[in-house]
Short mmCIF file of N, CA and C in Angstrom, two decimals:
data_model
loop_
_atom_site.label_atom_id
_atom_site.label_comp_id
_atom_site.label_asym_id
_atom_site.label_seq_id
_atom_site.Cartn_x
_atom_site.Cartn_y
_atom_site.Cartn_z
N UNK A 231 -0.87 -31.94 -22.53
CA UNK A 231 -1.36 -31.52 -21.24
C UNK A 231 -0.35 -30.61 -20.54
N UNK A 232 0.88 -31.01 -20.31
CA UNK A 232 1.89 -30.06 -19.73
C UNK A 232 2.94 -29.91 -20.84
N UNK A 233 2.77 -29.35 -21.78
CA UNK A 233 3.16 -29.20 -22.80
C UNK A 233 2.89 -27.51 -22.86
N UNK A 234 4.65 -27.22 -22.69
CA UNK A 234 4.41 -25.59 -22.98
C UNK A 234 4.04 -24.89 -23.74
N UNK A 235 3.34 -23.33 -23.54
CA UNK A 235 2.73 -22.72 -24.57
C UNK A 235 3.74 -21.59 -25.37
N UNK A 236 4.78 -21.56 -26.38
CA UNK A 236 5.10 -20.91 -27.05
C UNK A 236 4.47 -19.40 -27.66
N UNK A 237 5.18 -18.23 -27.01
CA UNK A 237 4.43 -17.35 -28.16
C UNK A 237 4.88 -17.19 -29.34
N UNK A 238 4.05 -16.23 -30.05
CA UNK A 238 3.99 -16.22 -31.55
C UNK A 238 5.55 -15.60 -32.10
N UNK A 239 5.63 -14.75 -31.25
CA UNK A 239 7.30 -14.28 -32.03
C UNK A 239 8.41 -14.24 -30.85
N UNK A 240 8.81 -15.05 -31.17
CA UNK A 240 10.06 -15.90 -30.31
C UNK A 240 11.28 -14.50 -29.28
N UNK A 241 11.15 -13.50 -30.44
CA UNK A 241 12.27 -12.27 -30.16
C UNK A 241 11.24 -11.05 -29.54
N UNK A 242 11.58 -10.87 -28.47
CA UNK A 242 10.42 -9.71 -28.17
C UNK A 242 11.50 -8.69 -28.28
N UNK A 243 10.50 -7.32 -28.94
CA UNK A 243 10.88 -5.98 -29.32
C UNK A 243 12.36 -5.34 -28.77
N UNK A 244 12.57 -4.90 -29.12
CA UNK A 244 13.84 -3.98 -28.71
C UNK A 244 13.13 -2.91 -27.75
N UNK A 245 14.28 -2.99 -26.55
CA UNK A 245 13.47 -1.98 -25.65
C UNK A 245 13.87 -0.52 -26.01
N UNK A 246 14.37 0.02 -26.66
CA UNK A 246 14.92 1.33 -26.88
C UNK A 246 14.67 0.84 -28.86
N UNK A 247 14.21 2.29 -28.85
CA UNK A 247 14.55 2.63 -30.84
C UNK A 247 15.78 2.98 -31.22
N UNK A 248 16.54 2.85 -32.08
CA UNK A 248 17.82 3.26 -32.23
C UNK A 248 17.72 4.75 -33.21
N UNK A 249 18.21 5.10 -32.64
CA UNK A 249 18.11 6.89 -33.12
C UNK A 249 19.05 6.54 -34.58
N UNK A 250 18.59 7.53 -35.69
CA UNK A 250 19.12 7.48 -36.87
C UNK A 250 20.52 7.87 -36.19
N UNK A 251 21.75 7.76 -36.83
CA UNK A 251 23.08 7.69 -36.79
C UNK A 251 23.56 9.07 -37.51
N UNK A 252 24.24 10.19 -36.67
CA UNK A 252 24.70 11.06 -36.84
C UNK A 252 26.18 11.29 -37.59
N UNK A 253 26.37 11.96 -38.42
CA UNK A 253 27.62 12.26 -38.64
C UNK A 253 28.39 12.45 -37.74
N UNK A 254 29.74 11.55 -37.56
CA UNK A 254 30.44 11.48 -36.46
C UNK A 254 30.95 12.68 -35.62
N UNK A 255 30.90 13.26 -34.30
CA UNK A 255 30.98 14.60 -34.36
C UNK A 255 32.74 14.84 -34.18
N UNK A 256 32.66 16.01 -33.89
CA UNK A 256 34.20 16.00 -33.77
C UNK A 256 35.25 15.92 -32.71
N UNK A 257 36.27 15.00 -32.37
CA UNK A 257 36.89 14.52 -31.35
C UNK A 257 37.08 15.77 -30.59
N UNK A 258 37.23 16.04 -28.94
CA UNK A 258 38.16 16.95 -28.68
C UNK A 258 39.66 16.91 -28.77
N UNK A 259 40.11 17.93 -28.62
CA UNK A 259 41.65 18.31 -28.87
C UNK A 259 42.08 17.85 -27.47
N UNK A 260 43.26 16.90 -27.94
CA UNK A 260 43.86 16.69 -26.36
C UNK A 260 45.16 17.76 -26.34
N UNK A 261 45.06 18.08 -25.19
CA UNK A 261 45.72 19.30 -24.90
C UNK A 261 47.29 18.74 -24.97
N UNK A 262 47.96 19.53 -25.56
CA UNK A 262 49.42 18.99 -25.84
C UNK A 262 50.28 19.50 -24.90
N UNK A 263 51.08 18.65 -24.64
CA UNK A 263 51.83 18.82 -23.49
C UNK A 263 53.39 19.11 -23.94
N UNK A 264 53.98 19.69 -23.34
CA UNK A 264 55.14 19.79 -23.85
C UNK A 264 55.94 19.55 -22.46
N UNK A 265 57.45 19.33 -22.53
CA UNK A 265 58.22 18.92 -21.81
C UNK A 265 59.24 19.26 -21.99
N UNK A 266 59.74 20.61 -21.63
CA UNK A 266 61.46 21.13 -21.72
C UNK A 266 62.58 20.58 -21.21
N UNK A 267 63.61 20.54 -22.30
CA UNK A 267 64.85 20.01 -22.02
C UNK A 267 65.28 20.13 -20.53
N UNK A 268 64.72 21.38 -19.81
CA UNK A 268 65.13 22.22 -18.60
C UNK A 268 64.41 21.05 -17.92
N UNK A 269 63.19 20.61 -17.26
CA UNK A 269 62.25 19.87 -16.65
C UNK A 269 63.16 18.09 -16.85
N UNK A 270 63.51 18.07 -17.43
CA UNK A 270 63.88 16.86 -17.63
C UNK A 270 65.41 16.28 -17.33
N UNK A 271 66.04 17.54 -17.08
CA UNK A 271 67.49 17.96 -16.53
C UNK A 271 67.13 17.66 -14.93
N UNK A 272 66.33 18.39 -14.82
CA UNK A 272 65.82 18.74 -13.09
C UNK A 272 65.08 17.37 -13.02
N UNK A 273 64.39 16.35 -13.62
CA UNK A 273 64.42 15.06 -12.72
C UNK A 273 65.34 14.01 -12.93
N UNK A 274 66.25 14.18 -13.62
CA UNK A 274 67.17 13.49 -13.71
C UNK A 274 68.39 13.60 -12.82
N UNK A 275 68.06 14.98 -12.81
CA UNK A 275 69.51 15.53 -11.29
C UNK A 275 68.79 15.26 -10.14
N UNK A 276 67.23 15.26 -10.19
CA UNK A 276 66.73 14.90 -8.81
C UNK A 276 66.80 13.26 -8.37
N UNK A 277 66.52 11.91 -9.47
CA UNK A 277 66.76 10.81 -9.18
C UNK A 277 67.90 11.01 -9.17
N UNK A 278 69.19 11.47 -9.62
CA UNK A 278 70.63 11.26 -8.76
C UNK A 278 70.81 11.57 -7.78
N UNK A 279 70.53 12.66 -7.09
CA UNK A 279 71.05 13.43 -5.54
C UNK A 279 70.05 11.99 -4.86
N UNK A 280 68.51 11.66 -4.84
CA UNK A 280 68.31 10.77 -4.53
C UNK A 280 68.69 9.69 -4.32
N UNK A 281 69.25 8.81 -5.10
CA UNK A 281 70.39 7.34 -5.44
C UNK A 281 71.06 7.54 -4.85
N UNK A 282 72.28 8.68 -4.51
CA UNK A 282 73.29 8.82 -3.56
C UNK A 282 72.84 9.07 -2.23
N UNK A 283 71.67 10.00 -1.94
CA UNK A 283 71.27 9.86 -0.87
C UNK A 283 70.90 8.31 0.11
N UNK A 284 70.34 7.23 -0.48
CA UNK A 284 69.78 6.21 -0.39
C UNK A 284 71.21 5.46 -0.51
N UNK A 285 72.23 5.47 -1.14
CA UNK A 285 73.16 4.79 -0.86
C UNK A 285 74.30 5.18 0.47
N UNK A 286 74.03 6.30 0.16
CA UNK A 286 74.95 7.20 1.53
C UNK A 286 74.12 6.54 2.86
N UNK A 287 72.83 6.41 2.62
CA UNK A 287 71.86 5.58 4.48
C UNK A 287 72.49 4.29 4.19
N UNK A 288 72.26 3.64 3.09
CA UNK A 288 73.00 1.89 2.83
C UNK A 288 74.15 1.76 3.67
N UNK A 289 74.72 2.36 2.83
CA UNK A 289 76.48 2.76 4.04
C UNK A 289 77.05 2.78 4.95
N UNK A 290 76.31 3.68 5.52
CA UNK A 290 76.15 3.71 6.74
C UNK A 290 75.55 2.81 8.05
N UNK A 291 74.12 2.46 7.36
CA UNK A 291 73.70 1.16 8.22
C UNK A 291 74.79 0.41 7.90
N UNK A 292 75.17 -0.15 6.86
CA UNK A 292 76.44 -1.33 7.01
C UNK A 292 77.42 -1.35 7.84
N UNK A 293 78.00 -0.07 8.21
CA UNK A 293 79.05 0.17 8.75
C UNK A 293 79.04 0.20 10.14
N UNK A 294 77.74 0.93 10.64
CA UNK A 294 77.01 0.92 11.86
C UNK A 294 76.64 -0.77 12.06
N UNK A 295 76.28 -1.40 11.90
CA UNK A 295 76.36 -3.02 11.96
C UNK A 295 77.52 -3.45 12.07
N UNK A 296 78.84 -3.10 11.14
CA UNK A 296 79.94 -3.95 11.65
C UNK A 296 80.46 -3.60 12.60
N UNK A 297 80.35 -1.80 12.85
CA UNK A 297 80.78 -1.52 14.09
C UNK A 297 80.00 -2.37 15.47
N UNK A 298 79.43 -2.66 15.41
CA UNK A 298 78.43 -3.25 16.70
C UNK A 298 78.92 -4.43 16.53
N UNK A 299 79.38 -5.14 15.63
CA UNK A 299 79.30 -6.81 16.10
C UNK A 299 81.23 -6.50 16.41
N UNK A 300 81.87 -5.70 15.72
CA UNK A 300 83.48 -5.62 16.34
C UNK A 300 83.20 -5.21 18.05
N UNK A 301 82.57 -4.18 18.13
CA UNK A 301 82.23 -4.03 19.75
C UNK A 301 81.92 -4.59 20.50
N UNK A 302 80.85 -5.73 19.85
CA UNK A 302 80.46 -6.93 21.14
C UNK A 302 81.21 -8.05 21.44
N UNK A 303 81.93 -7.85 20.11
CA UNK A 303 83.31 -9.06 20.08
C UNK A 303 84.49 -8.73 21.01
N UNK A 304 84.74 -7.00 21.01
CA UNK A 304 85.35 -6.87 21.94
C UNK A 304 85.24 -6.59 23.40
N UNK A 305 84.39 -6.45 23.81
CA UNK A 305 83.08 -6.55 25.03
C UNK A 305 83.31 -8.33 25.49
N UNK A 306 83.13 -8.65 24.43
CA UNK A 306 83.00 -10.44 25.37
C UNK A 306 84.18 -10.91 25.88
N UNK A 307 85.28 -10.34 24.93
CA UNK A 307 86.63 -10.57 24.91
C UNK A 307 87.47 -10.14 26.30
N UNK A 308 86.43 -8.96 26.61
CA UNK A 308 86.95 -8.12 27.94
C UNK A 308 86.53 -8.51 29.02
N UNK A 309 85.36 -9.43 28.99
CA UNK A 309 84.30 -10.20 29.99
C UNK A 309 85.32 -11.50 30.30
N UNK A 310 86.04 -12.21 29.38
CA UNK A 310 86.65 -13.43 29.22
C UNK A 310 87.66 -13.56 30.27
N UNK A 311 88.48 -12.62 30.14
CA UNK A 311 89.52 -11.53 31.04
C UNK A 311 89.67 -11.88 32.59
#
């Protein structure tokens, strides 16, 4: 009575036909790149001037910090007075 009705072929059709299979065509050419000794000089001198730049600001904030806490030390020192 409530017993489902099965159809006859369990796998229904493929929605697309599969096209016969072509001889593989031919890849494109990836364009070759080259990279001169010159280009590779120039980012290597550019991450250095960089690094020193970035350490030369390091530096400086440090120094600029100790100067400020010797100043307030001597500021309180002069307040004490």
């Amino acid at each position: 009575m409530f017993l489902p009705k099965y159809p006859d072929n369990p796998t229904p059709p493929p929605a697309y036909a599969h096209a016969p299979a072509d001889p593989a065509p031919a890849q494109r050419a990836v364009p070759q790149i080259s990279i001169s000794t010159g280009a590779v000089a120039a980012v290597l001198a550019g991450g250095v001037v960089l690094t020193a730049l970035l350490a030369a600001v390091a530096v400086t904030a440090i120094s600029v910090a100790i100067a400020a806490v010797v100043l307030r030390s001597m500021l309180r020192d002069q307040r004490r007075r």
